[in-house]
Amino acid sequence: MFTVKANIKPIKVASFDIIGKKDQSSQCMVFTKTGNYRGYERNGSTAIWKRVLNRQVRMSKNSPSNMGNLNSEVYIAAGSTQAFFIWCESEMLYQRGGSQGSAFASDGSITVSQGVGVEELFRDVTDTAKFCGRIRYVLFYAN
């Protein structure tokens, strides 16, 4: 679980690239909620988390693999934060984190913060973690 902040302009998150620990196919899911995930790590309620992807993904060991387009793009307003939980039956690669909630990556348009690793779907948190992969998004321009 981790958070993404849209810094200056709104964005739409369309997809993710993830990195597997092995070359294999895995059932993967992506969940999202407005705001932070803290306090909701063990609560998989559909009233809180929206599942935006549920499919088999071919993961490559130590190399990014695209999960395909989300079932519905996730809109994040400028200045707002969105939580994501990417879970696969087979293990994904994460980097060990240092301080949960602190920013670790930014390209000016978005800031990604350190989150937590979870071994089972909405079960016990294992450690502070940094998402390893790519967030595919577009800047959103309203007409």
C-alpha atoms as an extended CHARMM CRD file, in Angstrom:
* protein
*
       143  EXT
         1         1  MET       CA              0.0000000000        0.0000000000        0.0000000000  PROA      1               0.0000000000
         2         2  PHE       CA              1.2210000000        3.4670000000       -0.8440000000  PROA      2               0.0000000000
         3         3  THR       CA             -0.0370000000        6.9350000000       -1.6870000000  PROA      3               0.0000000000
         4         4  VAL       CA              0.1820000000        9.1670000000       -4.7500000000  PROA      4               0.0000000000
         5         5  LYS       CA             -0.3000000000       12.9210000000       -4.5790000000  PROA      5               0.0000000000
         6         6  ALA       CA             -1.2110000000       15.0210000000       -7.6400000000  PROA      6               0.0000000000
         7         7  ASN       CA              1.0180000000       18.0270000000       -7.0330000000  PROA      7               0.0000000000
         8         8  ILE       CA             -0.1140000000       20.8970000000       -9.2650000000  PROA      8               0.0000000000
         9         9  LYS       CA             -2.5930000000       19.5600000000      -11.8390000000  PROA      9               0.0000000000
        10        10  PRO       CA             -5.1740000000       16.7930000000      -11.6160000000  PROA      10              0.0000000000
        11        11  ILE       CA             -4.1770000000       13.4130000000      -13.0380000000  PROA      11              0.0000000000
        12        12  LYS       CA             -5.7900000000       10.1620000000      -14.1590000000  PROA      12              0.0000000000
        13        13  VAL       CA             -3.9730000000        6.9530000000      -13.2230000000  PROA      13              0.0000000000
        14        14  ALA       CA             -4.5010000000        4.4530000000      -16.0380000000  PROA      14              0.0000000000
        15        15  SER       CA             -2.1820000000        1.5360000000      -15.2450000000  PROA      15              0.0000000000
        16        16  PHE       CA              0.7970000000        0.2400000000      -13.2860000000  PROA      16              0.0000000000
        17        17  ASP       CA              3.9440000000       -1.6680000000      -14.1580000000  PROA      17              0.0000000000
        18        18  ILE       CA              5.0190000000       -4.0920000000      -11.4310000000  PROA      18              0.0000000000
        19        19  ILE       CA              8.1560000000       -6.1500000000      -10.9160000000  PROA      19              0.0000000000
        20        20  GLY       CA              7.9230000000       -9.8160000000       -9.9930000000  PROA      20              0.0000000000
        21        21  LYS       CA             10.2780000000      -11.8350000000       -7.8480000000  PROA      21              0.0000000000
        22        22  LYS       CA              9.9350000000      -14.6990000000      -10.3810000000  PROA      22              0.0000000000
        23        23  ASP       CA              8.9400000000      -15.1690000000      -14.0160000000  PROA      23              0.0000000000
        24        24  GLN       CA              5.3330000000      -16.3190000000      -13.7020000000  PROA      24              0.0000000000
        25        25  SER       CA              1.6840000000      -15.4340000000      -14.1630000000  PROA      25              0.0000000000
        26        26  SER       CA             -0.2440000000      -14.3120000000      -11.1220000000  PROA      26              0.0000000000
        27        27  GLN       CA             -3.7400000000      -13.2060000000      -10.2090000000  PROA      27              0.0000000000
        28        28  CYS       CA             -3.3840000000       -9.5180000000       -9.3350000000  PROA      28              0.0000000000
        29        29  MET       CA             -5.7190000000       -6.8850000000       -7.9490000000  PROA      29              0.0000000000
        30        30  VAL       CA             -5.5080000000       -3.1210000000       -7.5660000000  PROA      30              0.0000000000
        31        31  PHE       CA             -7.5720000000       -1.3300000000       -4.9390000000  PROA      31              0.0000000000
        32        32  THR       CA             -7.7860000000        2.4150000000       -4.3520000000  PROA      32              0.0000000000
        33        33  LYS       CA             -9.3120000000        4.8600000000       -1.8880000000  PROA      33              0.0000000000
        34        34  THR       CA             -9.3460000000        8.6160000000       -1.4640000000  PROA      34              0.0000000000
        35        35  GLY       CA             -6.7910000000        9.9010000000        1.0340000000  PROA      35              0.0000000000
        36        36  ASN       CA             -4.4020000000        7.7880000000        3.0480000000  PROA      36              0.0000000000
        37        37  TYR       CA             -4.4780000000        4.0140000000        3.6320000000  PROA      37              0.0000000000
        38        38  ARG       CA             -3.4680000000        4.3000000000        7.2960000000  PROA      38              0.0000000000
        39        39  GLY       CA             -6.0350000000        2.6930000000        9.5350000000  PROA      39              0.0000000000
        40        40  TYR       CA             -7.4610000000        0.7150000000        6.5930000000  PROA      40              0.0000000000
        41        41  GLU       CA             -4.6590000000       -1.8090000000        5.9790000000  PROA      41              0.0000000000
        42        42  ARG       CA             -6.7660000000       -4.6720000000        7.3360000000  PROA      42              0.0000000000
        43        43  ASN       CA            -10.1680000000       -3.4240000000        6.1990000000  PROA      43              0.0000000000
        44        44  GLY       CA            -11.0270000000       -4.6170000000        2.6930000000  PROA      44              0.0000000000
        45        45  SER       CA            -14.5730000000       -3.2610000000        2.8050000000  PROA      45              0.0000000000
        46        46  THR       CA            -15.9270000000       -2.2740000000       -0.6060000000  PROA      46              0.0000000000
        47        47  ALA       CA            -17.3830000000        0.7830000000        1.1230000000  PROA      47              0.0000000000
        48        48  ILE       CA            -13.7830000000        1.9460000000        1.6900000000  PROA      48              0.0000000000
        49        49  TRP       CA            -11.6590000000        0.4230000000       -1.0780000000  PROA      49              0.0000000000
        50        50  LYS       CA            -12.6560000000        0.3350000000       -4.7480000000  PROA      50              0.0000000000
        51        51  ARG       CA            -11.2350000000       -2.5680000000       -6.7690000000  PROA      51              0.0000000000
        52        52  VAL       CA            -10.1120000000       -1.1900000000      -10.1380000000  PROA      52              0.0000000000
        53        53  LEU       CA             -8.3110000000       -4.2750000000      -11.4840000000  PROA      53              0.0000000000
        54        54  ASN       CA             -8.6050000000       -8.0460000000      -11.0710000000  PROA      54              0.0000000000
        55        55  ARG       CA             -6.7960000000      -10.1590000000      -13.6800000000  PROA      55              0.0000000000
        56        56  GLN       CA             -3.9320000000      -12.5080000000      -14.4840000000  PROA      56              0.0000000000
        57        57  VAL       CA             -0.6860000000      -10.6360000000      -15.0320000000  PROA      57              0.0000000000
        58        58  ARG       CA              2.4770000000      -12.0980000000      -16.5380000000  PROA      58              0.0000000000
        59        59  MET       CA              5.2640000000      -10.9420000000      -14.2030000000  PROA      59              0.0000000000
        60        60  SER       CA              8.9350000000      -10.8810000000      -15.1070000000  PROA      60              0.0000000000
        61        61  LYS       CA             11.6910000000      -11.3730000000      -12.5610000000  PROA      61              0.0000000000
        62        62  ASN       CA             13.4300000000       -8.0620000000      -11.8040000000  PROA      62              0.0000000000
        63        63  SER       CA             11.8400000000       -6.3790000000      -14.8410000000  PROA      63              0.0000000000
        64        64  PRO       CA              8.7210000000       -4.1720000000      -15.1080000000  PROA      64              0.0000000000
        65        65  SER       CA              5.5600000000       -5.8240000000      -16.4590000000  PROA      65              0.0000000000
        66        66  ASN       CA              2.4820000000       -3.8260000000      -17.3900000000  PROA      66              0.0000000000
        67        67  MET       CA             -0.6990000000       -4.8760000000      -15.6090000000  PROA      67              0.0000000000
        68        68  GLY       CA             -2.9110000000       -3.5850000000      -18.4150000000  PROA      68              0.0000000000
        69        69  ASN       CA             -5.3840000000       -0.7390000000      -18.1610000000  PROA      69              0.0000000000
        70        70  LEU       CA             -7.3480000000       -0.3710000000      -14.9550000000  PROA      70              0.0000000000
        71        71  ASN       CA            -11.0550000000       -1.1630000000      -15.2580000000  PROA      71              0.0000000000
        72        72  SER       CA            -11.6590000000        2.4850000000      -14.4690000000  PROA      72              0.0000000000
        73        73  GLU       CA             -9.0760000000        5.2560000000      -14.4350000000  PROA      73              0.0000000000
        74        74  VAL       CA             -8.4600000000        6.8450000000      -11.0510000000  PROA      74              0.0000000000
        75        75  TYR       CA             -8.8560000000       10.6250000000      -10.9680000000  PROA      75              0.0000000000
        76        76  ILE       CA             -6.7490000000       12.5310000000       -8.4230000000  PROA      76              0.0000000000
        77        77  ALA       CA             -7.4930000000       16.2400000000       -8.0020000000  PROA      77              0.0000000000
        78        78  ALA       CA             -4.6120000000       18.7260000000       -7.7870000000  PROA      78              0.0000000000
        79        79  GLY       CA             -3.2480000000       18.7770000000       -4.2470000000  PROA      79              0.0000000000
        80        80  SER       CA             -5.0940000000       15.5580000000       -3.3130000000  PROA      80              0.0000000000
        81        81  THR       CA             -3.7580000000       12.1810000000       -2.2190000000  PROA      81              0.0000000000
        82        82  GLN       CA             -4.9770000000        8.7460000000       -3.2930000000  PROA      82              0.0000000000
        83        83  ALA       CA             -4.0720000000        5.4030000000       -1.6820000000  PROA      83              0.0000000000
        84        84  PHE       CA             -3.3430000000        2.2920000000       -3.7660000000  PROA      84              0.0000000000
        85        85  PHE       CA             -3.0250000000       -1.3470000000       -2.7720000000  PROA      85              0.0000000000
        86        86  ILE       CA             -1.5290000000       -3.5780000000       -5.4560000000  PROA      86              0.0000000000
        87        87  TRP       CA             -1.6950000000       -7.2340000000       -4.4920000000  PROA      87              0.0000000000
        88        88  CYS       CA             -0.6640000000      -10.3450000000       -6.4180000000  PROA      88              0.0000000000
        89        89  GLU       CA             -0.8990000000      -13.9930000000       -5.3560000000  PROA      89              0.0000000000
        90        90  SER       CA              2.7580000000      -14.3410000000       -6.4040000000  PROA      90              0.0000000000
        91        91  GLU       CA              5.2430000000      -12.0140000000       -4.8180000000  PROA      91              0.0000000000
        92        92  MET       CA              5.9660000000       -8.5680000000       -6.2060000000  PROA      92              0.0000000000
        93        93  LEU       CA              9.2040000000       -6.7250000000       -5.6340000000  PROA      93              0.0000000000
        94        94  TYR       CA              9.2060000000       -3.8470000000       -3.1490000000  PROA      94              0.0000000000
        95        95  GLN       CA             12.1350000000       -1.9610000000       -1.6710000000  PROA      95              0.0000000000
        96        96  ARG       CA             12.4810000000       -1.7730000000        2.0760000000  PROA      96              0.0000000000
        97        97  GLY       CA             11.3390000000        1.6440000000        3.2630000000  PROA      97              0.0000000000
        98        98  GLY       CA             12.4860000000        3.8770000000        6.0450000000  PROA      98              0.0000000000
        99        99  SER       CA              9.7040000000        6.2030000000        7.1090000000  PROA      99              0.0000000000
       100       100  GLN       CA              6.0860000000        5.3750000000        6.3130000000  PROA      100             0.0000000000
       101       101  GLY       CA              4.3610000000        8.3000000000        4.6040000000  PROA      101             0.0000000000
       102       102  SER       CA              7.5100000000       10.1330000000        3.5590000000  PROA      102             0.0000000000
       103       103  ALA       CA              7.9780000000       10.9990000000       -0.1160000000  PROA      103             0.0000000000
       104       104  PHE       CA             10.4870000000        8.8700000000       -2.0030000000  PROA      104             0.0000000000
       105       105  ALA       CA              9.8080000000        9.6790000000       -5.6680000000  PROA      105             0.0000000000
       106       106  SER       CA              8.4990000000       12.6890000000       -7.5740000000  PROA      106             0.0000000000
       107       107  ASP       CA              8.5330000000       13.8690000000      -11.1680000000  PROA      107             0.0000000000
       108       108  GLY       CA              7.0130000000       17.2640000000      -10.4130000000  PROA      108             0.0000000000
       109       109  SER       CA              3.4850000000       16.1780000000      -11.3700000000  PROA      109             0.0000000000
       110       110  ILE       CA              3.0970000000       13.4260000000       -8.7810000000  PROA      110             0.0000000000
       111       111  THR       CA              4.7250000000       12.4720000000       -5.4990000000  PROA      111             0.0000000000
       112       112  VAL       CA              4.8170000000        8.8450000000       -4.3530000000  PROA      112             0.0000000000
       113       113  SER       CA              5.1770000000        8.1690000000       -0.6410000000  PROA      113             0.0000000000
       114       114  GLN       CA              6.5180000000        5.1700000000        1.2220000000  PROA      114             0.0000000000
       115       115  GLY       CA              3.8700000000        2.7360000000        2.3510000000  PROA      115             0.0000000000
       116       116  VAL       CA              3.6730000000       -0.7480000000        3.7580000000  PROA      116             0.0000000000
       117       117  GLY       CA              4.1150000000       -4.2920000000        2.5230000000  PROA      117             0.0000000000
       118       118  VAL       CA              1.3060000000       -6.8070000000        3.0660000000  PROA      118             0.0000000000
       119       119  GLU       CA              1.7930000000      -10.5420000000        2.4440000000  PROA      119             0.0000000000
       120       120  GLU       CA             -1.8960000000      -11.4550000000        2.3610000000  PROA      120             0.0000000000
       121       121  LEU       CA             -4.8730000000       -9.5520000000        1.0650000000  PROA      121             0.0000000000
       122       122  PHE       CA             -5.8700000000       -7.0270000000        3.7750000000  PROA      122             0.0000000000
       123       123  ARG       CA             -3.9300000000       -8.8920000000        6.4640000000  PROA      123             0.0000000000
       124       124  ASP       CA             -0.9880000000       -8.0570000000        8.6980000000  PROA      124             0.0000000000
       125       125  VAL       CA              1.4540000000       -5.3650000000        7.6220000000  PROA      125             0.0000000000
       126       126  THR       CA              4.9770000000       -6.7350000000        7.2140000000  PROA      126             0.0000000000
       127       127  ASP       CA              7.2170000000       -3.6570000000        6.9440000000  PROA      127             0.0000000000
       128       128  THR       CA              7.5900000000       -0.1450000000        5.5940000000  PROA      128             0.0000000000
       129       129  ALA       CA              7.9800000000       -0.4510000000        1.8280000000  PROA      129             0.0000000000
       130       130  LYS       CA              8.5680000000        1.5270000000       -1.3600000000  PROA      130             0.0000000000
       131       131  PHE       CA              6.5980000000        0.6460000000       -4.4800000000  PROA      131             0.0000000000
       132       132  CYS       CA              8.8940000000       -0.7030000000       -7.2150000000  PROA      132             0.0000000000
       133       133  GLY       CA              7.4370000000       -0.1520000000      -10.6280000000  PROA      133             0.0000000000
       134       134  ARG       CA              5.8830000000        2.5300000000      -12.7660000000  PROA      134             0.0000000000
       135       135  ILE       CA              2.6940000000        4.5270000000      -12.4270000000  PROA      135             0.0000000000
       136       136  ARG       CA              1.1600000000        5.2350000000      -15.8170000000  PROA      136             0.0000000000
       137       137  TYR       CA             -0.8620000000        8.4220000000      -15.6620000000  PROA      137             0.0000000000
       138       138  VAL       CA             -1.8830000000       11.4230000000      -17.7250000000  PROA      138             0.0000000000
       139       139  LEU       CA             -2.3560000000       15.0310000000      -16.7190000000  PROA      139             0.0000000000
       140       140  PHE       CA             -6.0450000000       15.8070000000      -16.7540000000  PROA      140             0.0000000000
       141       141  TYR       CA             -7.1950000000       18.9360000000      -18.5160000000  PROA      141             0.0000000000
       142       142  ALA       CA            -10.8580000000       19.8410000000      -18.0820000000  PROA      142             0.0000000000
       143       143  ASN       CA            -12.6330000000       21.4750000000      -21.0380000000  PROA      143             0.0000000000
